[in-house]
PDB file of C-alpha atoms in Angstrom:
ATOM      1  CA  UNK J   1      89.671  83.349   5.502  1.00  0.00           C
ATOM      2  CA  UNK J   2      88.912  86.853   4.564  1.00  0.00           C
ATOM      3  CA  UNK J   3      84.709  86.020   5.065  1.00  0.00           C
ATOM      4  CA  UNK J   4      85.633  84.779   8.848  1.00  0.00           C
ATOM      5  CA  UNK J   5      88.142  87.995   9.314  1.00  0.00           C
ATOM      6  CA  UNK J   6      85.541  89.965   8.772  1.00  0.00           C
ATOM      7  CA  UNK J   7      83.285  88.022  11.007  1.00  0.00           C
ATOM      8  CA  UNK J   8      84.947  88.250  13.848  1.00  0.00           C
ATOM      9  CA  UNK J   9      85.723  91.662  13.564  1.00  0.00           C
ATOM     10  CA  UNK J  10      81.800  92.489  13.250  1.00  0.00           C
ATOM     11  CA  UNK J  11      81.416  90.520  16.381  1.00  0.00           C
ATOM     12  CA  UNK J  12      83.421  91.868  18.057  1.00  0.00           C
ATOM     13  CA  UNK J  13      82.968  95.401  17.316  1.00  0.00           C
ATOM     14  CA  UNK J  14      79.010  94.498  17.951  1.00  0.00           C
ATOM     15  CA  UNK J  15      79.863  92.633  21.130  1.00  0.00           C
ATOM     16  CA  UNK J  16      81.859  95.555  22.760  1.00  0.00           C
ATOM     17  CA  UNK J  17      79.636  98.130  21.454  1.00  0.00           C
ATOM     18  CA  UNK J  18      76.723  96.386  23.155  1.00  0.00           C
ATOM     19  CA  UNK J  19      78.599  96.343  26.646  1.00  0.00           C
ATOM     20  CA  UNK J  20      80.131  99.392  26.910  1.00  0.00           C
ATOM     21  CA  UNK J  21      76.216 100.523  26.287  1.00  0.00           C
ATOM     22  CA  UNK J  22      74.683  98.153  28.537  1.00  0.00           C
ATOM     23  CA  UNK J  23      77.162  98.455  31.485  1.00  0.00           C
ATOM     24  CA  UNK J  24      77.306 102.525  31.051  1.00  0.00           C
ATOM     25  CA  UNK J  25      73.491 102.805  31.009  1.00  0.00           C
ATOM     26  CA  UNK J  26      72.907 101.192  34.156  1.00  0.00           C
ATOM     27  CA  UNK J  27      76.402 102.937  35.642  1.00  0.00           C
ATOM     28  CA  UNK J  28      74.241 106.317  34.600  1.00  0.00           C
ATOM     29  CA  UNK J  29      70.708 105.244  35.419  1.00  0.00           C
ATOM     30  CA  UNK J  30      72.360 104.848  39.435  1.00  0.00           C
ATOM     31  CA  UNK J  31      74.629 107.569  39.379  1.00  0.00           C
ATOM     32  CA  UNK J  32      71.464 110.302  38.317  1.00  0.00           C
ATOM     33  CA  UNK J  33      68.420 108.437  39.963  1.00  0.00           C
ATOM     34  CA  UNK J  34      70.075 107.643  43.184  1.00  0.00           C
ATOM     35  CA  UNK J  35      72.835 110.458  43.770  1.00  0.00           C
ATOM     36  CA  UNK J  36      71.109 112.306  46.435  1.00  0.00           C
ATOM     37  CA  UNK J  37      69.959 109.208  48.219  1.00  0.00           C
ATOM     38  CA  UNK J  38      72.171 105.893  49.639  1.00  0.00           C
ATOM     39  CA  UNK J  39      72.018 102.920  47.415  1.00  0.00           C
ATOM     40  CA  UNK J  40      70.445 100.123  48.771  1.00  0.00           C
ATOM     41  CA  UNK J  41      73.248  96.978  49.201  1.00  0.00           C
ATOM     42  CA  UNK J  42      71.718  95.226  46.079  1.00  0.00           C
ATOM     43  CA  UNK J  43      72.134  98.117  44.017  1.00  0.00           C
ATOM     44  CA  UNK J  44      75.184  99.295  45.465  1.00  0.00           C
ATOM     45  CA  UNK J  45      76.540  95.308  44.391  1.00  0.00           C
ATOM     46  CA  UNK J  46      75.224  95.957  40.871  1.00  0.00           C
ATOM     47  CA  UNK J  47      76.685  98.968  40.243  1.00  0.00           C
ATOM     48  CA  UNK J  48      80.450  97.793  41.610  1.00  0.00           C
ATOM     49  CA  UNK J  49      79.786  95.190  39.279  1.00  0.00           C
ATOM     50  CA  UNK J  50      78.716  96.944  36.150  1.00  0.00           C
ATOM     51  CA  UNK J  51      81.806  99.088  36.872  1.00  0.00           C
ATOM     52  CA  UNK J  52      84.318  95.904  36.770  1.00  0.00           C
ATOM     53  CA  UNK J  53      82.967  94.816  34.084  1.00  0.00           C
ATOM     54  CA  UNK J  54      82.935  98.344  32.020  1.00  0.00           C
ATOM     55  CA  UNK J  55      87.077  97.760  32.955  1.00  0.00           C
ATOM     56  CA  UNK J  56      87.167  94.402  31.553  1.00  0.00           C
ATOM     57  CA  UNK J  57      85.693  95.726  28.277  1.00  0.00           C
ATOM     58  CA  UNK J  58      87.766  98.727  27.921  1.00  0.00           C
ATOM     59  CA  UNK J  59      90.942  96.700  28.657  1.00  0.00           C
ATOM     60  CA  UNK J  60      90.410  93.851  26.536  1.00  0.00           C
ATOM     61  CA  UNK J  61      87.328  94.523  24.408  1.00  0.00           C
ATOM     62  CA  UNK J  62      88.767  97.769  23.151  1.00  0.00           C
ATOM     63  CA  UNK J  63      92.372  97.031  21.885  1.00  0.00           C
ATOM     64  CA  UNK J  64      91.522  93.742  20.388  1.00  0.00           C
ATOM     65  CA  UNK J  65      89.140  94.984  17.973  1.00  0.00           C
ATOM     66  CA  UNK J  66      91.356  97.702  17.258  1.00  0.00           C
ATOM     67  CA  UNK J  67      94.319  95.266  16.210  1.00  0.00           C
ATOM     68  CA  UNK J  68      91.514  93.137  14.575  1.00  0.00           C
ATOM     69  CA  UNK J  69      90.833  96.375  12.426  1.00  0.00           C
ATOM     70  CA  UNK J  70      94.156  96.735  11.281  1.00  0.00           C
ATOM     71  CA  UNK J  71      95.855  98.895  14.200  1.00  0.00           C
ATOM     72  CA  UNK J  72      98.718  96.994  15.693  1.00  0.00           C
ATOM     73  CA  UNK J  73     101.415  96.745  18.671  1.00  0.00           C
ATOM     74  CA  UNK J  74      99.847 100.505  19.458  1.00  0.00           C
ATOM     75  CA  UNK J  75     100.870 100.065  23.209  1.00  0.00           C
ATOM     76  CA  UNK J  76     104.243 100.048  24.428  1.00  0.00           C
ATOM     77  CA  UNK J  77     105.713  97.723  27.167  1.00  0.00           C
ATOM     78  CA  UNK J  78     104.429  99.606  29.993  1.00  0.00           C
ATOM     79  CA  UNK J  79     101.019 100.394  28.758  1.00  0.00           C
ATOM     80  CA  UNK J  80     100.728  96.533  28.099  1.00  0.00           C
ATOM     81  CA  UNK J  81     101.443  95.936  32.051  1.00  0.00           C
ATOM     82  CA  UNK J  82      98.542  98.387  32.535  1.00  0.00           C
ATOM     83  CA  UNK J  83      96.124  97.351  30.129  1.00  0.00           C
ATOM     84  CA  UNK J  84      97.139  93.397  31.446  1.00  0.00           C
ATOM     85  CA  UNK J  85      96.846  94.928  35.168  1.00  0.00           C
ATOM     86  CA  UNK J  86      93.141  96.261  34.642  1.00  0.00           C
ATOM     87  CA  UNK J  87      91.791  93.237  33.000  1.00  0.00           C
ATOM     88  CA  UNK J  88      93.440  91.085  35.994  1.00  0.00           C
ATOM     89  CA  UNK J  89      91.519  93.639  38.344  1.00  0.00           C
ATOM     90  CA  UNK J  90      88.390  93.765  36.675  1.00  0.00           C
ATOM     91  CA  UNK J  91      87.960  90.321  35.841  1.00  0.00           C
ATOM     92  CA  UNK J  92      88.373  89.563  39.920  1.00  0.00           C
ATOM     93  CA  UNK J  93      86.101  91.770  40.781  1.00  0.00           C
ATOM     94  CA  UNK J  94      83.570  91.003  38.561  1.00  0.00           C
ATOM     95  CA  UNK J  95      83.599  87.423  40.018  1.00  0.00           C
ATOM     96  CA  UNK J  96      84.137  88.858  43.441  1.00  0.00           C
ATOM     97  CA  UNK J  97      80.997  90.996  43.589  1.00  0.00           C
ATOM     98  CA  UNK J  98      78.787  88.274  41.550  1.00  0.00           C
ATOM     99  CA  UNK J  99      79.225  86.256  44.086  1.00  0.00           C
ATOM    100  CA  UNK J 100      78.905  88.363  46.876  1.00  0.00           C
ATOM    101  CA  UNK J 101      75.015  89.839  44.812  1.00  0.00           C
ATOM    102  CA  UNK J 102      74.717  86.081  44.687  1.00  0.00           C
ATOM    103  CA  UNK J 103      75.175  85.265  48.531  1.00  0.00           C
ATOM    104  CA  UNK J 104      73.157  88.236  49.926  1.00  0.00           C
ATOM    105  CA  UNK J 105      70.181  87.887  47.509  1.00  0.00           C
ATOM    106  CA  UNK J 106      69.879  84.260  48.962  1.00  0.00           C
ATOM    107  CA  UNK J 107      70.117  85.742  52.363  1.00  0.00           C
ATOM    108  CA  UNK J 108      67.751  88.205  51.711  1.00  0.00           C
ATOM    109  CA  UNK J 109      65.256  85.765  50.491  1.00  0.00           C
ATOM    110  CA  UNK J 110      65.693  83.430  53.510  1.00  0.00           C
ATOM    111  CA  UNK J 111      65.451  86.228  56.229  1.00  0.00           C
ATOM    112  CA  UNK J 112      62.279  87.014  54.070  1.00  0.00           C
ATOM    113  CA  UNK J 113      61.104  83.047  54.541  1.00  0.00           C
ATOM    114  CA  UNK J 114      61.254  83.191  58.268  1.00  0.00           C
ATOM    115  CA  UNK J 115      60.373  86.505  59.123  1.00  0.00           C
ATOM    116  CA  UNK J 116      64.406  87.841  60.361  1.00  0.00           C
ATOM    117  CA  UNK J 117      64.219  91.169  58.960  1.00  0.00           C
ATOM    118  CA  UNK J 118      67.164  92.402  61.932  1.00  0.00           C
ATOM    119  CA  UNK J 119      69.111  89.904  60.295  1.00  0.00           C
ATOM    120  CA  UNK J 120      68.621  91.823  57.299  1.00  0.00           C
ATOM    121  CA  UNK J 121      70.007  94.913  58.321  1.00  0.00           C
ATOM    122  CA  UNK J 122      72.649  93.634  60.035  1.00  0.00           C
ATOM    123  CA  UNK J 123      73.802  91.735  56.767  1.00  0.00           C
ATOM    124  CA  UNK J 124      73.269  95.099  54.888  1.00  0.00           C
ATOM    125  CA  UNK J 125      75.878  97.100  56.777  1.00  0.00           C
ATOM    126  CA  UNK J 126      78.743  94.611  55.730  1.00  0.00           C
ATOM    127  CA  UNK J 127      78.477  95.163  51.759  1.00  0.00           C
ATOM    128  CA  UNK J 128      80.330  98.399  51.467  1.00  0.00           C
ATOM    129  CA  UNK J 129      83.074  96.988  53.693  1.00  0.00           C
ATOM    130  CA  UNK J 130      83.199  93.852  51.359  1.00  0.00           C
ATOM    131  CA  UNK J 131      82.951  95.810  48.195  1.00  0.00           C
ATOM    132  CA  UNK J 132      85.555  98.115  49.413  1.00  0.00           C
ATOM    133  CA  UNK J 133      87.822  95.265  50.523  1.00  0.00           C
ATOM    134  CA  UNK J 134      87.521  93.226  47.062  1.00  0.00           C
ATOM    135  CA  UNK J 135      88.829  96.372  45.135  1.00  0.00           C
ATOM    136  CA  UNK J 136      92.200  96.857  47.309  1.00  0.00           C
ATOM    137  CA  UNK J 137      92.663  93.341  47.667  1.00  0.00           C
ATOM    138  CA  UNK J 138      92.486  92.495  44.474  1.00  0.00           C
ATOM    139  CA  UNK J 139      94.416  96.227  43.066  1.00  0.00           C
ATOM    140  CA  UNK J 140      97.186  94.803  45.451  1.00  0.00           C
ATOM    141  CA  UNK J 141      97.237  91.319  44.320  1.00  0.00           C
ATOM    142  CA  UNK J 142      97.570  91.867  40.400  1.00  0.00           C
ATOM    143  CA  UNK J 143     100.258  94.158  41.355  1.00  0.00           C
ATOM    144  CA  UNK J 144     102.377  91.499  42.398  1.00  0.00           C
ATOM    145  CA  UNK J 145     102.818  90.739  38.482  1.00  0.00           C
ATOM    146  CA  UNK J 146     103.559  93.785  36.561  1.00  0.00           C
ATOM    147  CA  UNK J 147     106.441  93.768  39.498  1.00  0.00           C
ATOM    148  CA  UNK J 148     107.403  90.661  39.108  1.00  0.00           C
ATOM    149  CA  UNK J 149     107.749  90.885  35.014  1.00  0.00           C
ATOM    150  CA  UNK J 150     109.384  94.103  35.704  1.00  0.00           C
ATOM    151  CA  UNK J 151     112.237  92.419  37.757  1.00  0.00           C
ATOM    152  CA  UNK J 152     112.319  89.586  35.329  1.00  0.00           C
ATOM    153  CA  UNK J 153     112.814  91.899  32.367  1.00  0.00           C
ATOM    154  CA  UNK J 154     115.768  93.267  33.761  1.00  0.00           C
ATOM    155  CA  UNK J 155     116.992  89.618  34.372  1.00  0.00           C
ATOM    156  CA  UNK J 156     119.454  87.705  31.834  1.00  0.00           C
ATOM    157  CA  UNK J 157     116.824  85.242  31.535  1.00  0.00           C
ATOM    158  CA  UNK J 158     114.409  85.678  28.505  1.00  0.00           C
ATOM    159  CA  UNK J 159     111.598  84.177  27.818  1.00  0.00           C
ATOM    160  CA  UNK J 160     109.333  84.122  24.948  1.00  0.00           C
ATOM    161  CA  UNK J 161     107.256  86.974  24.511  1.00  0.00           C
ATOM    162  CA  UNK J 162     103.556  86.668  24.608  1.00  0.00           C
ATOM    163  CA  UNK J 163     101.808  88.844  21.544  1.00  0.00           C
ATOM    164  CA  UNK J 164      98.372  90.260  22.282  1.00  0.00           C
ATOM    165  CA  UNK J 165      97.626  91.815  18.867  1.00  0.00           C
ATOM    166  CA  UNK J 166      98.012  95.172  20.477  1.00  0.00           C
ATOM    167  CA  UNK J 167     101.358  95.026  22.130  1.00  0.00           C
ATOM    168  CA  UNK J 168     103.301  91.952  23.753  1.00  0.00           C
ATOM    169  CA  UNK J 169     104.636  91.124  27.056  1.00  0.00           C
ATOM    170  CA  UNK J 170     107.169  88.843  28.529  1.00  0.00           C
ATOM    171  CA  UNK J 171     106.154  85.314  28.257  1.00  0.00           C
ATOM    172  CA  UNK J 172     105.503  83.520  31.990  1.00  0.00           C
ATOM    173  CA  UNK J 173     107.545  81.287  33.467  1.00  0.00           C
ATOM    174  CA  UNK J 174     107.006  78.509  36.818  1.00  0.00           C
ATOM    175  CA  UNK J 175     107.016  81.402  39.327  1.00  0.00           C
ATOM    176  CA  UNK J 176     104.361  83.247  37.830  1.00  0.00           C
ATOM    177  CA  UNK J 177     102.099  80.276  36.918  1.00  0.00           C
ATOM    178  CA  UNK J 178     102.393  79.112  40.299  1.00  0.00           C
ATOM    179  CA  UNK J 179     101.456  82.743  41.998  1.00  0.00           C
ATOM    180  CA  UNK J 180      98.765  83.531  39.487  1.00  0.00           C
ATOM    181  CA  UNK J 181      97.460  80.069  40.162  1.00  0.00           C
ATOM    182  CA  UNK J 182      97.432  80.461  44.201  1.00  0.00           C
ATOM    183  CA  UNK J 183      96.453  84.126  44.398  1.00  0.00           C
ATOM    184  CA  UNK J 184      93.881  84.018  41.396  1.00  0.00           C
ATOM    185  CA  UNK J 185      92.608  80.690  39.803  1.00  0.00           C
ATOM    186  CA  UNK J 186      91.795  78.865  42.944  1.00  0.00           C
ATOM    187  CA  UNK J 187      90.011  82.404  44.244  1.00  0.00           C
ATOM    188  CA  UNK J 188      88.062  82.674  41.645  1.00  0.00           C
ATOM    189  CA  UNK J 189      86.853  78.728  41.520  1.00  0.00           C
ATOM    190  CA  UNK J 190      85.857  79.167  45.122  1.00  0.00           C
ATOM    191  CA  UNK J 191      83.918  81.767  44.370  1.00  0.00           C
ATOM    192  CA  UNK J 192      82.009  79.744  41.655  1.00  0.00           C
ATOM    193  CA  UNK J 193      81.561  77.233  43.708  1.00  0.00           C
ATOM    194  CA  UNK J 194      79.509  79.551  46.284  1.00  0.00           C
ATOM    195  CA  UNK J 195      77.943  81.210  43.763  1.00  0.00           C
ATOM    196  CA  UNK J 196      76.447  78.077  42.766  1.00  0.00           C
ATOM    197  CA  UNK J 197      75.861  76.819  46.264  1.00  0.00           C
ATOM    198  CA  UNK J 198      73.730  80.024  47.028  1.00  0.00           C
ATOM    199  CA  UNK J 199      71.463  80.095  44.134  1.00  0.00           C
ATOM    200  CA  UNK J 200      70.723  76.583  44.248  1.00  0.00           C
ATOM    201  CA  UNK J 201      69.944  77.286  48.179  1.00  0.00           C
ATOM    202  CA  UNK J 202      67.895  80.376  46.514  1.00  0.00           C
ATOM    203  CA  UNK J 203      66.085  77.615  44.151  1.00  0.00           C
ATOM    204  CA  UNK J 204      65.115  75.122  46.950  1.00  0.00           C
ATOM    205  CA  UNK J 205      63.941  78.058  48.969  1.00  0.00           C
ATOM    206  CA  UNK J 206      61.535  79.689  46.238  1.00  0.00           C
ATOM    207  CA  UNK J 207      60.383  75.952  45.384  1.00  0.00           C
ATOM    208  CA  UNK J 208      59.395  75.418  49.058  1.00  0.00           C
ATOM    209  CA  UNK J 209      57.673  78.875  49.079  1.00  0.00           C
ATOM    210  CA  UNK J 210      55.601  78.004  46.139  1.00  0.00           C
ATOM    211  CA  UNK J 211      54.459  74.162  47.404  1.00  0.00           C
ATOM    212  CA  UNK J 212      53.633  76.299  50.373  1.00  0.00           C
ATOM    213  CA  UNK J 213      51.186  78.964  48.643  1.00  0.00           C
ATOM    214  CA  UNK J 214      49.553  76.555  46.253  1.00  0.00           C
ATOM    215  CA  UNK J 215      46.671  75.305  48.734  1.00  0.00           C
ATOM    216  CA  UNK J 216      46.000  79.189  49.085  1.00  0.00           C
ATOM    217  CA  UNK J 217      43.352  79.722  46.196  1.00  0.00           C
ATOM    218  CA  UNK J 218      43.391  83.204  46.072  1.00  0.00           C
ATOM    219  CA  UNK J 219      45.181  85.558  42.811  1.00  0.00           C
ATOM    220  CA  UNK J 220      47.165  86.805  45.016  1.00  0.00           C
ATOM    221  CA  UNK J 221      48.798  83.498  45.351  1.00  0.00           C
ATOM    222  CA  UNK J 222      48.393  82.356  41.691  1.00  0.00           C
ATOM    223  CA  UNK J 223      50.893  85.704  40.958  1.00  0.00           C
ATOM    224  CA  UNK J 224      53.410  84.633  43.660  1.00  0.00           C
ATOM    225  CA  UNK J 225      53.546  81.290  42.070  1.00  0.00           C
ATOM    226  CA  UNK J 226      54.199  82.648  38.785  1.00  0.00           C
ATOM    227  CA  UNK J 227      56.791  85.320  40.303  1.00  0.00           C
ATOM    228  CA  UNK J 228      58.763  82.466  42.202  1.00  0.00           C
ATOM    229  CA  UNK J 229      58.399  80.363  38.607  1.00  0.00           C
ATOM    230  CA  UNK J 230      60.112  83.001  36.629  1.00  0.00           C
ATOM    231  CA  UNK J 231      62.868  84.028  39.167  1.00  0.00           C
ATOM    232  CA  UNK J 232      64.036  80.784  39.546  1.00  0.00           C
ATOM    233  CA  UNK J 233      64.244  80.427  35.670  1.00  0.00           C
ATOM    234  CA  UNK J 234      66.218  83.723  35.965  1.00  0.00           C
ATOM    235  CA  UNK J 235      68.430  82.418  38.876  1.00  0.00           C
ATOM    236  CA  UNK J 236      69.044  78.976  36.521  1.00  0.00           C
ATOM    237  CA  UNK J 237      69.776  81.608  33.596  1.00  0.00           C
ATOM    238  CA  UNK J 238      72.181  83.775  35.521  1.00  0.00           C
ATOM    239  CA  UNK J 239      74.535  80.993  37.514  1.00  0.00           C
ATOM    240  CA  UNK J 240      74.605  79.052  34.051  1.00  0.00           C
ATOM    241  CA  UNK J 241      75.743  82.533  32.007  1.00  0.00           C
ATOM    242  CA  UNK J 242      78.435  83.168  34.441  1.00  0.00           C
ATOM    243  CA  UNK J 243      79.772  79.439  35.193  1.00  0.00           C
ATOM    244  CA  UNK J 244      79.986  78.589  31.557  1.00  0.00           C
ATOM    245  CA  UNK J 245      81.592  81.669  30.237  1.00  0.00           C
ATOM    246  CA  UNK J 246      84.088  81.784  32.688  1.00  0.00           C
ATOM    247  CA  UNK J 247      84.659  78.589  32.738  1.00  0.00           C
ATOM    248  CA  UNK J 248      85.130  77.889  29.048  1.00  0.00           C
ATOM    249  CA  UNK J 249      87.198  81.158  28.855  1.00  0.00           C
ATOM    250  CA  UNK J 250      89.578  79.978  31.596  1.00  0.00           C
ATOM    251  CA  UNK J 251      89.685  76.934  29.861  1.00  0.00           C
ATOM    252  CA  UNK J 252      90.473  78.296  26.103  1.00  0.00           C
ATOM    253  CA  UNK J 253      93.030  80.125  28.100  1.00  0.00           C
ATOM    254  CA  UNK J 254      94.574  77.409  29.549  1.00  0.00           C
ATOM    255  CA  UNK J 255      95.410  75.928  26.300  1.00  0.00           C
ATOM    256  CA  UNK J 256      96.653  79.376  25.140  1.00  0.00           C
ATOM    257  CA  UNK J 257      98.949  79.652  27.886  1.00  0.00           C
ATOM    258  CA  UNK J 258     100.419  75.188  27.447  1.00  0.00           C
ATOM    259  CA  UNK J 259     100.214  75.425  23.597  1.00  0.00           C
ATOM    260  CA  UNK J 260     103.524  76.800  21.979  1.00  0.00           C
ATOM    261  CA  UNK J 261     101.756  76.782  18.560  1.00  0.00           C
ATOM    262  CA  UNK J 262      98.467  77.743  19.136  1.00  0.00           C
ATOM    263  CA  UNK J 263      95.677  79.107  15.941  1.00  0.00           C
ATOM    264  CA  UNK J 264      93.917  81.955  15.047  1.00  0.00           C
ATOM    265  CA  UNK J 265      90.942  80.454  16.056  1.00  0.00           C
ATOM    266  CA  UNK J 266      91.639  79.469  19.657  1.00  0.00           C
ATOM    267  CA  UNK J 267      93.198  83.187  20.338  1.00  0.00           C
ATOM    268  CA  UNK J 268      89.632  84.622  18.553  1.00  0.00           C
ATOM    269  CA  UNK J 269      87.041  82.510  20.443  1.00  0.00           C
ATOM    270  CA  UNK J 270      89.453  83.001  23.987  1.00  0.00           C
ATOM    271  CA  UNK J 271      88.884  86.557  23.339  1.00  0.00           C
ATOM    272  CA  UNK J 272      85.019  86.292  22.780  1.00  0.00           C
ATOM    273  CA  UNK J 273      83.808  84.558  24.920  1.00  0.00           C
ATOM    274  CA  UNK J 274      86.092  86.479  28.034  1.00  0.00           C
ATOM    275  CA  UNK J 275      83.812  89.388  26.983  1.00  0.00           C
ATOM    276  CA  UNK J 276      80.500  87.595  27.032  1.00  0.00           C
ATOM    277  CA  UNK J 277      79.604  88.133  30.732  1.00  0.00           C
ATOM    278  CA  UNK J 278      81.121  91.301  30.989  1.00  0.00           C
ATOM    279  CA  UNK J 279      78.883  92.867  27.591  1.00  0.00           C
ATOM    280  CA  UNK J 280      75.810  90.782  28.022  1.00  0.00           C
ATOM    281  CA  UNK J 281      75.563  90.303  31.656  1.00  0.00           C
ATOM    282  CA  UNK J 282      73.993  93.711  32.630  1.00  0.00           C
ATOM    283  CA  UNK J 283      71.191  92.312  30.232  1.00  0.00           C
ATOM    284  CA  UNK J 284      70.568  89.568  32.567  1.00  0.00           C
ATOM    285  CA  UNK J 285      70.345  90.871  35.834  1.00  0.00           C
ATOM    286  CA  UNK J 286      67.673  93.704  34.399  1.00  0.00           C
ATOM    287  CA  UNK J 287      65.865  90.321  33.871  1.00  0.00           C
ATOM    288  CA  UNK J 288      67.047  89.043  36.974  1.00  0.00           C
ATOM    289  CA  UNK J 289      66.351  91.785  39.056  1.00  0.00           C
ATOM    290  CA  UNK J 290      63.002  92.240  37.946  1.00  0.00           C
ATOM    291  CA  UNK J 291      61.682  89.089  38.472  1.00  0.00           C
ATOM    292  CA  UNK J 292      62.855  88.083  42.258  1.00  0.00           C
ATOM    293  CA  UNK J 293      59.783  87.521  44.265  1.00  0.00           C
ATOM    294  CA  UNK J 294      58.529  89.869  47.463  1.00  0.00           C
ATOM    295  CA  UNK J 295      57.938  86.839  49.884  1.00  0.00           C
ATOM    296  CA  UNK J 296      56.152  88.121  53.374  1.00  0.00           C
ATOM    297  CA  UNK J 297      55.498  85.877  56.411  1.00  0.00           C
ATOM    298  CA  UNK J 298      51.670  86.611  55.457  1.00  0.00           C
ATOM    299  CA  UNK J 299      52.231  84.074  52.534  1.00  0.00           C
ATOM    300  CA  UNK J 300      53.861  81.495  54.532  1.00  0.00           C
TER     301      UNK J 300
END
């Protein structure tokens, strides 16, 4: 037991080290190369998102390898609303603004397919509005429970409390499930669910694109090809990354939140892989973003 202690506590110290890098170097790279000049939407998108996700792992990433190192129940009751509030926010945001890099990068590409380039910048003016909106939405949403546990707490009623490692927290009852579940869960599945509708409309339209340069024997073409090849391999990469880390992290927390008795284990690998997308993911889109194909009407 001692051998896998220390395991996961080299994971995870590795794991958060390696995001807060990742997402911070990409938060700087914008912030100096790009502060005199306006973002363009994509970048603007990435940047939101690299923020959320810099949240997520300062929220969650941070105090649980602290308490795996030895430091625990550090945070008092109202510091544990807070550092519960900001992982609620970030977490929705991060899928928020995935999905929203998701559905314009497929509308980019298919204004670039046939040639609607006002379509383009009409699409362009609506991302900081979006971006903007996500952010109080979802600040007001997650709200709703820190004032809801509040009002509870004060309440005869007690319910189990909920231990985090780093501090603990009323347990939740019907009420909460059943808010959490309509103002969060079934958000955040829709969202999937587009995200994976748009880059599988992204997929079909780079395929098309490449059946429709391959009669063109020129090396022009030949490097097209191999540029639509490669972004559609980095398109596959990036909707499976997010869709199975989420999903097997809402679903490891799922069973933490039914089981009364729950392990070590289960809390550990909950923990782990809830901080996969957030450390590793500004590693994919550098892949991602690097590879998307410049598709003109004179290739068509």
């Amino acid at each position: 037991m001692d051998f896998w202690n220390l395991t996961i506590k080299i994971i995870l110290l590795s794991q958060t080290t390696a995001g807060i890098l990742g997402n911070f170097s990409h938060l700087y790279y914008y912030l100096v190369h790009y502060a005199e000049s306006k973002l363009k939407p994509t970048y603007l998108i990435h940047m939101h998102l690299m923020a959320a996700n810099t949240l997520i792992i300062l929220s969650r990433g941070v105090p649980h390898t602290m308490a795996a190192f030895g430091l625990k129940q550090f945070v008092n009751y109202f510091g544990c609303r807070l550092i519960l509030y900001i992982q609620r926010v970030g977490r929705s945001v991060s899928i928020g603004t995935t999905c929203l890099l998701s559905i314009f990068q497929a509308i980019t590409i298919s204004q670039k397919e046939f040639c609607c380039k006002d379509q383009k910048v009409k699409s362009a003016k609506y991302i900081e509005c979006c971006i903007a909106l996500l952010w109080v939405l979802y600040m007001l949403i997650n709200a709703i429970f820190p004032v809801y546990q509040f009002i509870k707490r004060n309440s005869k009623n007690v319910t189990r409390k909920r231990d985090f490692g780093y501090c603990s927290t009323d347990g939740r009852d019907e009420i909460s499930d059943s808010l959490y579940s309509a103002l969060v869960v079934c958000p955040e599945i829709f969202f999937s669910f587009l995200m994976a509708w748009s880059s599988c409309y992204m997929i079909v339209i780079l395929y098309r694109h490449k059946l429709s340069v391959q009669h063109i024997h020129s090396t022009c073409s030949s490097r097209r090809i191999s540029f639509e090849s490669r972004a559609t391999q980095s398109i596959l990469v990036l909707v499976s990354t997010f869709l199975s880390f989420y999903t097997l992290s809402s679903i490891l927390q799922g069973c933490i939140a039914l089981l009364n008795n729950y392990n070590w284990w289960l809390v550990n690998i909950s923990f782990l892989t809830s901080l996969c997308f957030p450390c590793f993911g500004p590693f994919v889109f550098m892949s991602h973003y690097s590879m998307v194909p410049r598709i003109t009407c004179s290739g068509s």
